[in-house]
Coordinates of C-alpha atoms in Angstrom, one line a residue:
M422 CA -13.4 15.2 -15.1
I423 CA -12.5 12.9 -18.3
I424 CA -8.6 14.3 -19.6
D425 CA -8.3 14.1 -23.1
S426 CA -6.4 11.5 -25.4
E427 CA -3.4 14.3 -25.3
Q428 CA -3.1 14.1 -21.2
S429 CA -3.9 11.2 -20.5
A430 CA -0.8 9.9 -21.2
V431 CA 1.0 12.3 -18.5
G432 CA -2.5 11.2 -16.9
L433 CA -1.1 7.7 -16.3
E434 CA 2.2 8.3 -15.5
R435 CA 1.9 10.3 -12.7
L436 CA -1.3 8.0 -11.5
H437 CA 0.9 5.4 -11.9
D438 CA 3.4 7.2 -10.0
R439 CA 1.0 8.0 -7.1
V440 CA 0.0 4.6 -6.9
L441 CA 3.7 3.4 -6.8
Q442 CA 4.6 5.8 -3.4
H443 CA 2.4 4.0 -2.0
L444 CA 3.7 0.8 -3.0
Q445 CA 6.8 1.9 -1.3
V446 CA 5.7 2.3 1.9
I447 CA 3.4 -0.8 2.2
Y448 CA 6.0 -3.1 1.0
H449 CA 8.8 -1.3 2.6
H450 CA 10.5 -4.3 4.7
V451 CA 8.3 -6.6 2.5
A452 CA 10.5 -8.5 -0.4
V453 CA 7.4 -8.3 -4.3
P454 CA 9.5 -10.3 -6.7
Q455 CA 7.9 -8.3 -9.6
G456 CA 8.6 -5.6 -8.4
L457 CA 7.3 -2.2 -7.2
E458 CA 7.5 -1.1 -10.2
Q459 CA 5.8 -4.0 -12.2
L460 CA 3.0 -4.3 -9.6
A461 CA 2.0 -0.6 -9.6
D462 CA 1.8 -0.9 -13.7
E463 CA -0.4 -3.5 -12.7
L464 CA -3.2 -2.4 -9.8
V465 CA -3.8 0.4 -12.6
S466 CA -5.0 -2.3 -15.0
T467 CA -6.9 -4.6 -13.2
M468 CA -8.6 -1.3 -12.6
G469 CA -9.2 0.1 -15.6
L470 CA -7.1 2.7 -15.7
D471 CA -5.3 2.1 -18.3
G472 CA -7.5 4.2 -21.1
D473 CA -9.3 7.1 -19.9
V474 CA -8.2 8.3 -16.9
H475 CA -11.3 10.0 -14.4
F476 CA -9.1 13.1 -11.9
P477 CA -10.6 13.5 -8.9
R478 CA -11.9 17.1 -7.1
Q479 CA -9.9 17.4 -4.4
Y480 CA -12.1 17.7 -0.7
A481 CA -15.4 18.4 -3.1
N482 CA -18.0 16.4 -1.4
H483 CA -20.0 13.5 -2.6
W484 CA -22.9 14.1 -0.1
N485 CA -25.7 16.8 1.3
Q486 CA -28.5 16.9 3.7
G487 CA -30.7 14.6 1.5
D488 CA -28.0 11.4 1.9
V489 CA -29.1 9.0 4.4
V490 CA -28.9 5.3 4.5
M491 CA -30.4 2.3 5.4
I492 CA -28.8 -0.7 6.2
T493 CA -29.7 -3.5 6.0
Y494 CA -29.0 -7.2 5.0
G495 CA -30.4 -8.5 1.9
D496 CA -33.2 -11.6 3.5
T497 CA -34.4 -8.3 6.2
V498 CA -38.3 -8.9 4.5
L499 CA -39.4 -11.8 2.6
A500 CA -41.8 -12.6 0.1
E501 CA -43.6 -16.2 -1.0
N502 CA -42.4 -17.1 -4.3
E503 CA -40.4 -13.9 -4.9
K504 CA -36.8 -13.0 -4.2
P505 CA -35.3 -11.7 -1.2
L506 CA -33.0 -9.1 -3.1
Q507 CA -36.5 -8.1 -5.1
T508 CA -39.2 -8.3 -1.8
L509 CA -36.0 -5.4 -0.2
K510 CA -36.4 -3.7 -2.8
R511 CA -40.0 -3.4 -3.2
F512 CA -40.5 -2.9 0.2
L513 CA -37.9 0.4 -0.2
D514 CA -39.8 2.0 -2.9
N515 CA -43.0 1.3 -0.9
Y516 CA -41.8 2.7 2.6
T517 CA -38.9 5.2 2.0
G518 CA -38.9 6.7 -0.9
G519 CA -38.3 10.2 -0.7
V520 CA -36.3 9.7 2.8
I521 CA -33.3 7.1 1.8
S522 CA -30.7 7.6 -0.7
A523 CA -28.3 5.1 -0.2
V524 CA -28.6 1.4 1.0
H525 CA -26.0 -0.6 3.4
L526 CA -26.2 -4.2 1.1
L527 CA -24.8 -6.0 3.8
P528 CA -22.7 -9.0 2.9
F529 CA -25.3 -10.5 -0.3
Y530 CA -22.2 -13.1 -1.1
P531 CA -22.2 -16.7 -0.2
W532 CA -21.1 -17.6 2.8
S533 CA -20.4 -19.9 5.5
S534 CA -20.9 -18.2 9.1
D535 CA -21.0 -14.8 10.5
D536 CA -23.8 -13.8 8.8
G537 CA -22.4 -13.5 5.2
F538 CA -18.7 -12.1 7.2
S539 CA -17.3 -15.4 6.5
V540 CA -17.2 -15.0 2.6
L541 CA -17.3 -18.0 0.4
D542 CA -16.9 -16.1 -3.0
Y543 CA -17.0 -12.1 -3.3
S544 CA -17.5 -12.0 -7.5
S545 CA -20.5 -13.5 -6.4
V546 CA -24.2 -12.7 -5.4
N547 CA -25.6 -15.8 -3.0
E548 CA -28.4 -17.5 -4.2
A549 CA -30.5 -17.9 -1.8
L550 CA -30.7 -14.0 -2.5
G551 CA -31.2 -13.0 -5.5
D552 CA -28.2 -12.5 -8.5
W553 CA -26.0 -9.5 -10.3
D554 CA -29.3 -8.2 -11.7
D555 CA -31.1 -7.8 -7.9
V556 CA -28.9 -5.9 -7.0
A557 CA -28.2 -3.6 -10.3
A558 CA -31.8 -2.8 -10.5
I559 CA -31.3 -1.5 -5.8
A560 CA -28.7 0.6 -6.9
A561 CA -30.6 1.9 -10.2
D562 CA -32.7 3.9 -7.6
Y563 CA -30.0 3.9 -5.0
D564 CA -26.2 5.0 -4.4
L565 CA -25.4 1.5 -3.2
M566 CA -23.0 0.1 -0.3
A567 CA -21.3 -2.8 -0.2
D568 CA -18.7 -4.4 2.2
L569 CA -15.4 -5.1 1.1
V570 CA -15.0 -8.1 4.1
I571 CA -11.0 -7.1 3.2
N572 CA -9.3 -8.8 6.8
H573 CA -10.6 -12.2 6.6
C574 CA -12.3 -14.7 4.6
S575 CA -14.3 -18.2 4.6
S576 CA -12.6 -21.9 4.9
R577 CA -14.3 -23.3 3.1
S578 CA -13.8 -21.1 0.8
L579 CA -11.6 -21.9 -2.3
W580 CA -8.4 -19.9 -2.3
F581 CA -8.6 -21.8 2.0
E582 CA -8.7 -25.6 0.1
N583 CA -6.1 -24.4 -2.3
F584 CA -4.5 -23.2 0.8
L585 CA -4.4 -26.3 2.1
K586 CA -3.5 -28.5 -0.1
D587 CA -0.4 -26.1 -1.3
E588 CA -2.6 -24.4 -4.7
D589 CA -3.2 -21.6 -6.5
P590 CA -4.4 -19.3 -6.2
G591 CA -4.9 -19.3 -2.3
R592 CA -1.3 -21.1 -1.9
D593 CA 0.1 -18.0 0.2
Y594 CA -3.4 -15.8 1.0
F595 CA -3.0 -16.4 4.4
F596 CA -1.3 -15.2 7.3
T597 CA 0.5 -17.8 9.3
A598 CA 2.5 -17.8 12.5
S599 CA 3.9 -19.8 15.2
P600 CA 3.2 -20.8 18.5
D601 CA 6.3 -19.4 20.0
D602 CA 6.2 -15.9 18.1
D603 CA 5.5 -13.0 21.4
L604 CA 1.7 -12.3 20.5
S605 CA 1.3 -10.7 23.9
A606 CA 0.7 -7.2 22.4
V607 CA -2.0 -8.1 19.6
V608 CA -5.7 -6.9 20.7
R609 CA -8.5 -9.0 20.1
P610 CA -12.4 -8.2 19.4
R611 CA -12.9 -12.2 20.5
T612 CA -12.0 -14.8 23.0
S613 CA -11.7 -17.6 20.4
P614 CA -7.7 -18.5 21.0
L615 CA -6.1 -16.4 17.5
L616 CA -4.6 -18.4 15.5
R617 CA -5.5 -22.0 14.0
E618 CA -3.9 -25.3 13.8
V619 CA -3.9 -26.9 10.6
T620 CA -2.6 -29.6 8.0
T621 CA -1.6 -28.9 5.1
A622 CA 0.1 -30.3 1.9
R623 CA 3.5 -28.2 3.4
G624 CA 2.7 -29.8 7.1
T625 CA 1.6 -28.2 10.4
E626 CA 0.7 -24.2 9.7
W627 CA -0.6 -21.8 12.3
V628 CA -2.9 -19.8 10.8
W629 CA -4.5 -16.7 12.2
C630 CA -7.7 -15.7 12.7
T631 CA -8.9 -12.3 14.2
F632 CA -12.7 -12.8 14.2
S633 CA -13.1 -17.2 14.6
H634 CA -11.8 -20.0 13.0
D635 CA -13.5 -20.0 10.3
Q636 CA -12.6 -17.1 9.5
V637 CA -9.3 -16.4 8.1
D638 CA -6.8 -13.3 7.5
L639 CA -5.6 -13.0 4.7
D640 CA -2.1 -12.2 4.3
F641 CA -1.5 -8.7 2.3
R642 CA 2.4 -9.5 1.8
N643 CA 1.4 -11.2 -0.7
P644 CA 0.9 -8.5 -3.2
A645 CA -1.0 -11.0 -5.1
V646 CA -3.9 -10.7 -2.4
L647 CA -3.7 -7.0 -3.3
R648 CA -4.9 -7.8 -7.0
Q649 CA -7.5 -10.1 -6.4
F650 CA -9.3 -7.2 -4.1
V651 CA -8.5 -4.8 -6.4
S652 CA -10.3 -6.7 -8.9
I653 CA -13.3 -7.5 -6.5
V654 CA -13.5 -3.6 -5.6
R655 CA -13.6 -3.0 -9.8
H656 CA -15.9 -5.5 -10.2
Y657 CA -18.2 -4.5 -7.7
L658 CA -18.2 -0.9 -9.7
N659 CA -19.0 -2.6 -12.4
N660 CA -22.1 -3.3 -11.3
G661 CA -23.2 -0.3 -9.5
V662 CA -21.2 0.0 -6.2
R663 CA -20.1 3.6 -5.4
L664 CA -19.9 3.0 -1.0
F665 CA -17.7 0.8 -0.2
R666 CA -17.5 -0.4 3.4
L667 CA -13.8 -1.9 4.5
D668 CA -15.1 -4.3 6.9
A669 CA -12.4 -4.3 10.0
V670 CA -9.9 -2.2 8.2
A671 CA -7.8 -2.0 11.3
F672 CA -6.5 -5.8 12.0
L673 CA -5.4 -6.2 8.3
W674 CA -1.4 -5.5 9.0
K675 CA -0.2 -8.0 11.9
I676 CA 3.5 -7.8 12.6
P677 CA 4.0 -10.0 15.6
G678 CA 5.1 -8.0 18.3
T679 CA 3.1 -5.3 17.8
S680 CA -1.1 -4.8 18.9
C681 CA -1.7 -5.6 14.8
L682 CA -4.2 -2.7 15.4
N683 CA -3.1 0.4 12.9
L684 CA -0.2 -0.2 11.8
E685 CA 1.0 2.2 9.2
Q686 CA 0.8 -0.5 6.2
T687 CA -3.5 -0.7 6.6
H688 CA -3.6 3.5 6.3
E689 CA -1.4 3.5 3.1
L690 CA -3.3 0.5 1.9
V691 CA -6.5 3.0 2.3
R692 CA -4.8 5.5 0.9
L693 CA -3.7 2.7 -2.1
L694 CA -7.4 2.3 -2.8
R695 CA -9.0 5.8 -1.9
T696 CA -6.0 6.5 -4.9
L697 CA -7.2 3.9 -7.4
V698 CA -11.2 3.8 -6.7
E699 CA -11.6 7.2 -6.8
H700 CA -10.3 7.5 -10.3
A701 CA -12.2 4.5 -11.9
R702 CA -15.3 6.9 -10.6
P703 CA -14.7 9.8 -8.8
D704 CA -17.8 9.8 -6.2
A705 CA -16.8 6.8 -5.0
V706 CA -16.8 6.8 -1.1
L707 CA -14.4 4.8 1.4
I708 CA -16.2 4.3 5.0
T709 CA -13.6 2.8 7.7
E710 CA -15.4 0.0 10.0
T711 CA -13.3 0.6 13.2
N712 CA -14.7 -0.4 16.6
I713 CA -12.3 0.8 18.3
P714 CA -11.3 3.5 20.9
N715 CA -11.8 7.4 19.0
R716 CA -9.0 8.3 19.2
E717 CA -7.6 5.8 16.5
N718 CA -11.0 6.0 14.9
L719 CA -10.8 9.6 13.5
S720 CA -6.8 8.7 12.3
Y721 CA -8.6 6.8 9.8
F722 CA -9.3 10.8 8.0
G723 CA -6.1 10.6 7.4
N724 CA -5.0 14.5 6.2
A725 CA -8.3 14.0 3.2
N726 CA -6.3 10.9 1.7
E727 CA -8.0 8.1 3.5
A728 CA -11.6 7.4 4.0
H729 CA -13.8 9.5 2.9
C730 CA -16.2 8.8 5.7
V731 CA -15.3 6.5 9.8
Y732 CA -17.7 5.4 11.3
N733 CA -18.8 7.7 15.0
F734 CA -18.6 4.7 16.7
S735 CA -18.6 6.8 20.1
L736 CA -21.7 8.3 19.2
P737 CA -24.0 4.5 20.5
P738 CA -22.7 4.1 23.6
L739 CA -22.4 8.3 24.5
L740 CA -26.0 8.7 23.4
L741 CA -27.4 5.2 24.8
N742 CA -25.9 6.3 28.2
T743 CA -27.5 9.8 28.0
L744 CA -30.8 8.8 27.4
V745 CA -30.7 5.8 29.9
S746 CA -29.5 8.8 32.8
G747 CA -30.6 11.5 31.8
D748 CA -27.1 13.5 31.4
C749 CA -25.3 14.5 28.7
S750 CA -22.7 15.3 30.0
Y751 CA -19.9 12.6 28.5
L752 CA -22.4 13.0 25.7
K753 CA -21.4 17.2 24.9
Q754 CA -17.2 16.6 26.1
W755 CA -17.1 14.1 23.5
L756 CA -19.2 16.4 21.0
M757 CA -16.8 19.1 21.9
S758 CA -13.8 17.3 21.1
M759 CA -14.4 15.8 17.8
P760 CA -13.1 18.3 15.3
P761 CA -15.3 19.6 12.5
A762 CA -14.4 17.4 9.2
Q763 CA -12.5 18.6 6.3
N764 CA -14.5 19.2 2.9
G765 CA -14.1 15.7 1.1
T766 CA -14.5 14.0 4.2
T767 CA -16.8 13.7 6.9
Y768 CA -18.6 11.6 9.7
F769 CA -20.7 8.3 9.0
N770 CA -23.0 8.2 11.9
F771 CA -25.4 5.8 13.1
V772 CA -26.9 4.7 16.5
A773 CA -27.7 0.9 16.1
S774 CA -26.8 -1.2 13.0
H775 CA -26.6 -5.3 12.6
D776 CA -23.8 -5.4 14.4
G777 CA -24.0 -4.7 18.4
I778 CA -23.8 -1.3 20.4
G779 CA -19.7 -1.5 21.1
L780 CA -18.4 0.1 24.1
R781 CA -15.1 0.1 23.1
P782 CA -15.2 3.7 21.5
A783 CA -16.5 4.5 24.8
E784 CA -13.6 3.4 26.3
G785 CA -12.0 7.0 27.7
L786 CA -15.2 8.6 26.8
L787 CA -17.0 6.9 29.9
S788 CA -15.7 5.3 33.0
D789 CA -15.6 1.1 34.2
E790 CA -18.5 2.2 37.1
E791 CA -20.4 3.7 33.8
L792 CA -19.9 1.2 31.9
D793 CA -21.3 -1.5 34.2
T794 CA -24.4 0.5 35.2
L795 CA -25.3 1.1 31.3
I796 CA -24.5 -2.7 31.4
A797 CA -26.9 -4.0 33.9
T798 CA -28.8 -1.6 33.0
M799 CA -29.1 -3.4 28.9
Q800 CA -29.9 -6.9 30.2
E801 CA -32.1 -5.9 32.6
F802 CA -34.2 -5.5 29.2
G803 CA -33.2 -7.8 27.7
G804 CA -29.9 -7.8 26.6
H805 CA -26.6 -9.2 25.9
V806 CA -23.3 -9.0 26.5
S807 CA -20.3 -10.3 24.0
Y808 CA -16.7 -10.4 24.9
R809 CA -13.3 -9.7 24.2
A810 CA -10.0 -11.2 25.3
L811 CA -7.5 -8.8 26.4
E812 CA -3.7 -9.2 26.6
D813 CA -3.8 -11.0 30.8
G814 CA -6.2 -13.7 29.8
R815 CA -9.4 -11.7 30.7
N816 CA -12.5 -10.9 29.4
R817 CA -13.5 -7.7 29.2
P818 CA -17.4 -7.1 27.5
Y819 CA -17.7 -5.9 24.0
E820 CA -19.6 -4.4 22.9
I821 CA -24.2 -5.0 23.9
N822 CA -26.4 -6.9 22.0
I823 CA -29.7 -5.6 21.9
S824 CA -32.5 -4.4 19.4
L825 CA -32.6 -0.6 20.1
F826 CA -36.5 0.0 20.6
D827 CA -35.4 -2.0 23.7
A828 CA -32.6 -0.7 24.6
L829 CA -34.7 2.4 25.2
Q830 CA -37.8 1.5 26.8
G831 CA -36.9 3.1 29.9
T832 CA -34.0 3.8 32.4
L833 CA -31.6 3.2 34.9
D834 CA -34.9 3.0 37.4
G835 CA -35.9 0.5 35.2
P836 CA -38.8 1.1 32.0
D837 CA -41.1 3.9 32.0
E838 CA -44.3 4.9 29.6
H839 CA -41.7 7.2 28.0
G840 CA -40.0 4.7 25.5
L841 CA -41.4 5.7 21.8
A842 CA -40.6 9.3 22.3
R843 CA -36.8 8.1 24.0
F844 CA -35.7 6.6 20.7
L845 CA -37.0 9.4 18.3
C846 CA -35.1 11.9 20.6
A847 CA -32.4 9.6 19.6
H848 CA -32.4 9.7 15.8
A849 CA -33.3 13.6 15.6
I850 CA -29.9 13.5 17.3
M851 CA -28.1 11.3 15.0
F852 CA -29.8 13.1 12.6
G853 CA -29.3 16.6 13.8
L854 CA -24.8 15.5 13.7
E855 CA -22.4 16.7 11.4
G856 CA -22.2 13.9 9.3
I857 CA -24.0 11.6 7.0
P858 CA -26.9 9.9 9.2
G859 CA -27.3 5.9 8.6
L860 CA -30.1 3.9 9.8
Y861 CA -30.3 -0.1 10.3
I862 CA -33.6 -1.0 9.3
H863 CA -34.8 -2.5 11.7
S864 CA -34.6 0.9 13.9
F865 CA -36.6 2.2 11.2
L866 CA -39.2 -0.5 11.8
G867 CA -38.7 0.1 16.0
T868 CA -38.3 -4.3 15.5
R869 CA -38.2 -5.9 19.6
N870 CA -35.7 -8.3 20.6
D871 CA -35.8 -12.0 18.6
Y872 CA -34.7 -14.1 21.0
S873 CA -35.9 -17.4 19.2
R874 CA -32.9 -16.1 16.5
V875 CA -30.7 -16.0 19.6
K876 CA -31.2 -19.3 20.1
H877 CA -31.3 -20.4 16.9
S878 CA -28.4 -19.3 16.3
G879 CA -25.9 -19.4 19.2
H880 CA -25.1 -15.5 18.1
N881 CA -25.7 -13.4 20.0
R882 CA -25.9 -11.0 17.3
A883 CA -29.0 -12.7 16.1
I884 CA -31.0 -10.9 19.2
N885 CA -31.1 -7.5 17.1
R886 CA -31.7 -9.4 13.2
H887 CA -34.8 -10.6 13.0
Q888 CA -36.7 -11.2 9.2
W889 CA -39.8 -10.3 8.6
Q890 CA -42.6 -11.3 7.2
L891 CA -42.9 -8.7 3.9
A892 CA -47.3 -9.3 4.8
E893 CA -46.9 -9.9 8.3
L894 CA -44.6 -5.6 8.4
D895 CA -47.8 -4.4 5.8
E896 CA -50.4 -4.7 8.5
A897 CA -47.5 -3.7 11.7
L898 CA -46.9 -0.3 9.8
T899 CA -50.5 0.0 8.4
D900 CA -51.2 0.2 12.2
P901 CA -53.1 3.2 13.2
V902 CA -51.7 3.3 16.9
A903 CA -49.6 -0.1 17.1
S904 CA -45.3 1.0 17.6
H905 CA -44.1 -0.3 14.3
G906 CA -46.2 2.8 12.6
L907 CA -45.5 5.0 14.9
V908 CA -41.7 4.6 14.6
V909 CA -41.7 4.6 10.9
R910 CA -44.1 7.8 10.6
G911 CA -41.7 9.6 12.5
L912 CA -38.6 8.8 11.6
R913 CA -40.3 9.4 8.2
D914 CA -41.1 13.3 9.5
L915 CA -37.7 13.8 10.3
L916 CA -35.9 12.7 7.7
A917 CA -38.4 14.2 5.0
I918 CA -37.9 18.3 7.2
R919 CA -34.2 17.1 7.7
R920 CA -33.6 16.3 3.5
C921 CA -34.4 20.1 2.6
Q922 CA -32.5 22.2 5.0
P923 CA -28.4 23.4 3.8
A924 CA -28.1 23.7 7.8
F925 CA -27.5 20.0 7.7
H926 CA -25.1 19.6 5.2
P927 CA -22.9 16.7 6.9
N928 CA -20.1 19.3 6.4
A929 CA -22.1 22.4 7.6
T930 CA -20.8 23.9 10.6
Q931 CA -21.7 22.6 14.3
F932 CA -21.3 24.3 17.3
T933 CA -22.1 22.9 21.3
L934 CA -23.9 24.4 23.4
H935 CA -24.0 24.9 27.3
L936 CA -27.9 24.6 28.6
G937 CA -27.1 21.6 31.7
C938 CA -26.9 18.5 32.0
H939 CA -30.8 17.4 31.2
L940 CA -31.1 19.2 27.7
F941 CA -28.1 18.5 25.3
G942 CA -28.0 21.0 22.2
F943 CA -25.6 21.8 19.3
W944 CA -26.3 24.6 16.6
R945 CA -25.2 24.2 12.5
Q946 CA -25.7 26.4 9.8
S947 CA -25.5 26.3 6.5
M948 CA -22.2 26.4 4.6
D949 CA -22.9 29.7 2.7
R950 CA -24.4 30.5 6.4
R951 CA -27.7 32.2 5.4
Q952 CA -29.7 29.0 7.7
S953 CA -29.2 27.6 11.6
I954 CA -30.9 25.6 13.1
F955 CA -30.5 25.3 16.9
C956 CA -30.8 22.0 17.6
I957 CA -32.4 21.2 20.9
S958 CA -33.3 18.5 23.1
N959 CA -34.8 17.1 26.3
I960 CA -32.8 14.1 26.8
S961 CA -34.3 13.5 30.5
N962 CA -37.9 12.2 31.0
E963 CA -39.4 15.1 33.3
D964 CA -40.4 18.6 31.9
Q965 CA -37.5 21.2 31.2
P966 CA -37.5 24.7 31.3
L967 CA -35.6 26.4 27.7
N968 CA -35.0 30.0 27.8
L969 CA -34.5 30.9 24.7
Q970 CA -31.8 33.6 25.7
D971 CA -29.4 30.9 26.6
I972 CA -29.5 30.3 22.9
N973 CA -28.1 33.8 21.2
L974 CA -31.6 33.6 18.9
I975 CA -31.3 37.2 16.6
E976 CA -33.1 39.2 17.4
Y977 CA -34.3 40.9 14.3
H978 CA -34.9 37.1 12.8
Q979 CA -38.1 34.8 12.5
W980 CA -37.6 31.9 14.9
L981 CA -39.5 28.2 14.6
D982 CA -39.1 24.9 15.5
L983 CA -39.4 22.4 12.1
I984 CA -40.6 20.2 14.3
S985 CA -43.7 21.9 15.5
G986 CA -44.6 24.3 13.6
E987 CA -44.3 26.7 16.6
H988 CA -43.1 30.8 15.8
Y989 CA -41.3 32.9 18.2
A990 CA -41.7 36.0 19.0
G991 CA -38.7 36.8 20.6
R992 CA -35.6 35.9 22.8
E993 CA -38.2 36.2 25.6
Q994 CA -39.6 33.8 25.5
Q995 CA -39.3 30.8 27.9
L996 CA -40.4 27.4 26.4
V997 CA -40.7 23.9 28.2
L998 CA -39.4 21.0 26.4
E999 CA -41.7 17.5 27.0
P1000 CA -39.7 14.7 28.3
Y1001 CA -37.3 13.7 25.3
Q1002 CA -38.9 16.5 23.1
T1003 CA -36.6 17.8 20.7
L1004 CA -36.4 21.1 19.0
W1005 CA -35.2 22.5 15.5
I1006 CA -35.3 26.0 16.2
T1007 CA -34.6 28.0 12.2
N1008 CA -34.5 31.2 11.1
M1009 CA -35.5 30.0 7.6
R1010 CA -38.2 26.8 6.4
E1011 CA -36.7 25.5 3.4
E1012 CA -39.3 22.6 1.9
N1013 CA -39.5 20.8 -1.3

């Protein structure tokens, strides 16, 4: 709600005090020249909160079962004589209408490398894609998610050029260290050297580069960097962004001698950003992108006071392993260990993304032997592997790079005829789980491995970043027997069902079912307890029997499968699930 003028002064004072508390934690060991009181005032003013202040409702869910996020680059779909963002909007309107509520538009800023994640200018739209009007057009019809690339920026940016020249803005924006510092415990997601030697107007410096030497880490010990990013957030809000993906945020704060991962200052910075953002727009959502082991990832929920959503990074490798091995034991064990998200928070589920299938989130969940088998299988299906550096200098697999459609074209025994069914099964499982589904555009389209882009770019991740010509795509999607059209129609059908079922609300109750190793199942119940849905998938390549007594259906209810429309007479009935078939058995059907 918006507070009235009589409450304004009191509200601003409370907000100032809350921001100040965050800053006291963040800068506990850092001297802030202007003082924390003044810095708090500056941040509140920069966010535009020194006038009317919105006060968010605590534990409010800003989502429902109709929310699905399409993940895409701005230039995934191209047409002659049209800006790519305009072409993308046309594609979305034509093919996703009614089943997609939000669009995660991957970095659309000017960039120098890493397909947008090495940002040159945070305030501009890449001219090759379009302009802010084109972004606003997407935001007008879909909730817009944008990346806040907060850990690093391009070595060719104005900020870094000024760092080299010892000029503002940028003079003290970047984190430096000495090769003599104890950096042995630093967790790395890449194999490149952590420090990069540069010549500046002050002499030789060593800048910190978590990801690549073109992506130089910013130094949030300098409050000027924090002020810049608060200004950037305000700018994005003004241009229609509602969901903020905090890219690589786990690496934000560095202290040599530590892992430099998930430090308390990093968590407090997320809390600070949430405070500022939700007072500017109460329905704004922060999503942390932390490709790290499961327990560490969950810590970014805080006490419902950090991220509204966390990426469910363990789901892709576990679900992939389940479907190629035909054994859901590890997926089931993991699901049972996942705490239900508090109201006001939820999981962001995905099976594939613009990056590869991360392996770190599977650490402690799958054994090294199982991971090695999975990697070898994906390599047989045309995938590549990217590595990270360990403390002892060895390299370890970090992610599998492969299109999901190709990844699911077979099992550990090799390719088979069940690829399409297996692929749709993966999404049916993901769509049913507690949380908001994120659907990568190349999964929506059933895109195959793009080896030419890998060769051209020299980067493994390009294998799953194909660019479609819209005319070619239209032809592929209208072909009644082509796999691309079958995928789109199959996913659209599932999403159309999902969006009408209150038991699929992201915060609806979820319990894991125990149906053996070949049937993966869980139960969802709507928040008003009126609707139940039993989600059961055959994750094997053989028929599997299911006795309805095993899922404890209430006898006096009428039950049906939402996907097939088949009704069930009673608990004594025994079904047979075909390979990779999914059932959504419910006691009530909700329709548009």
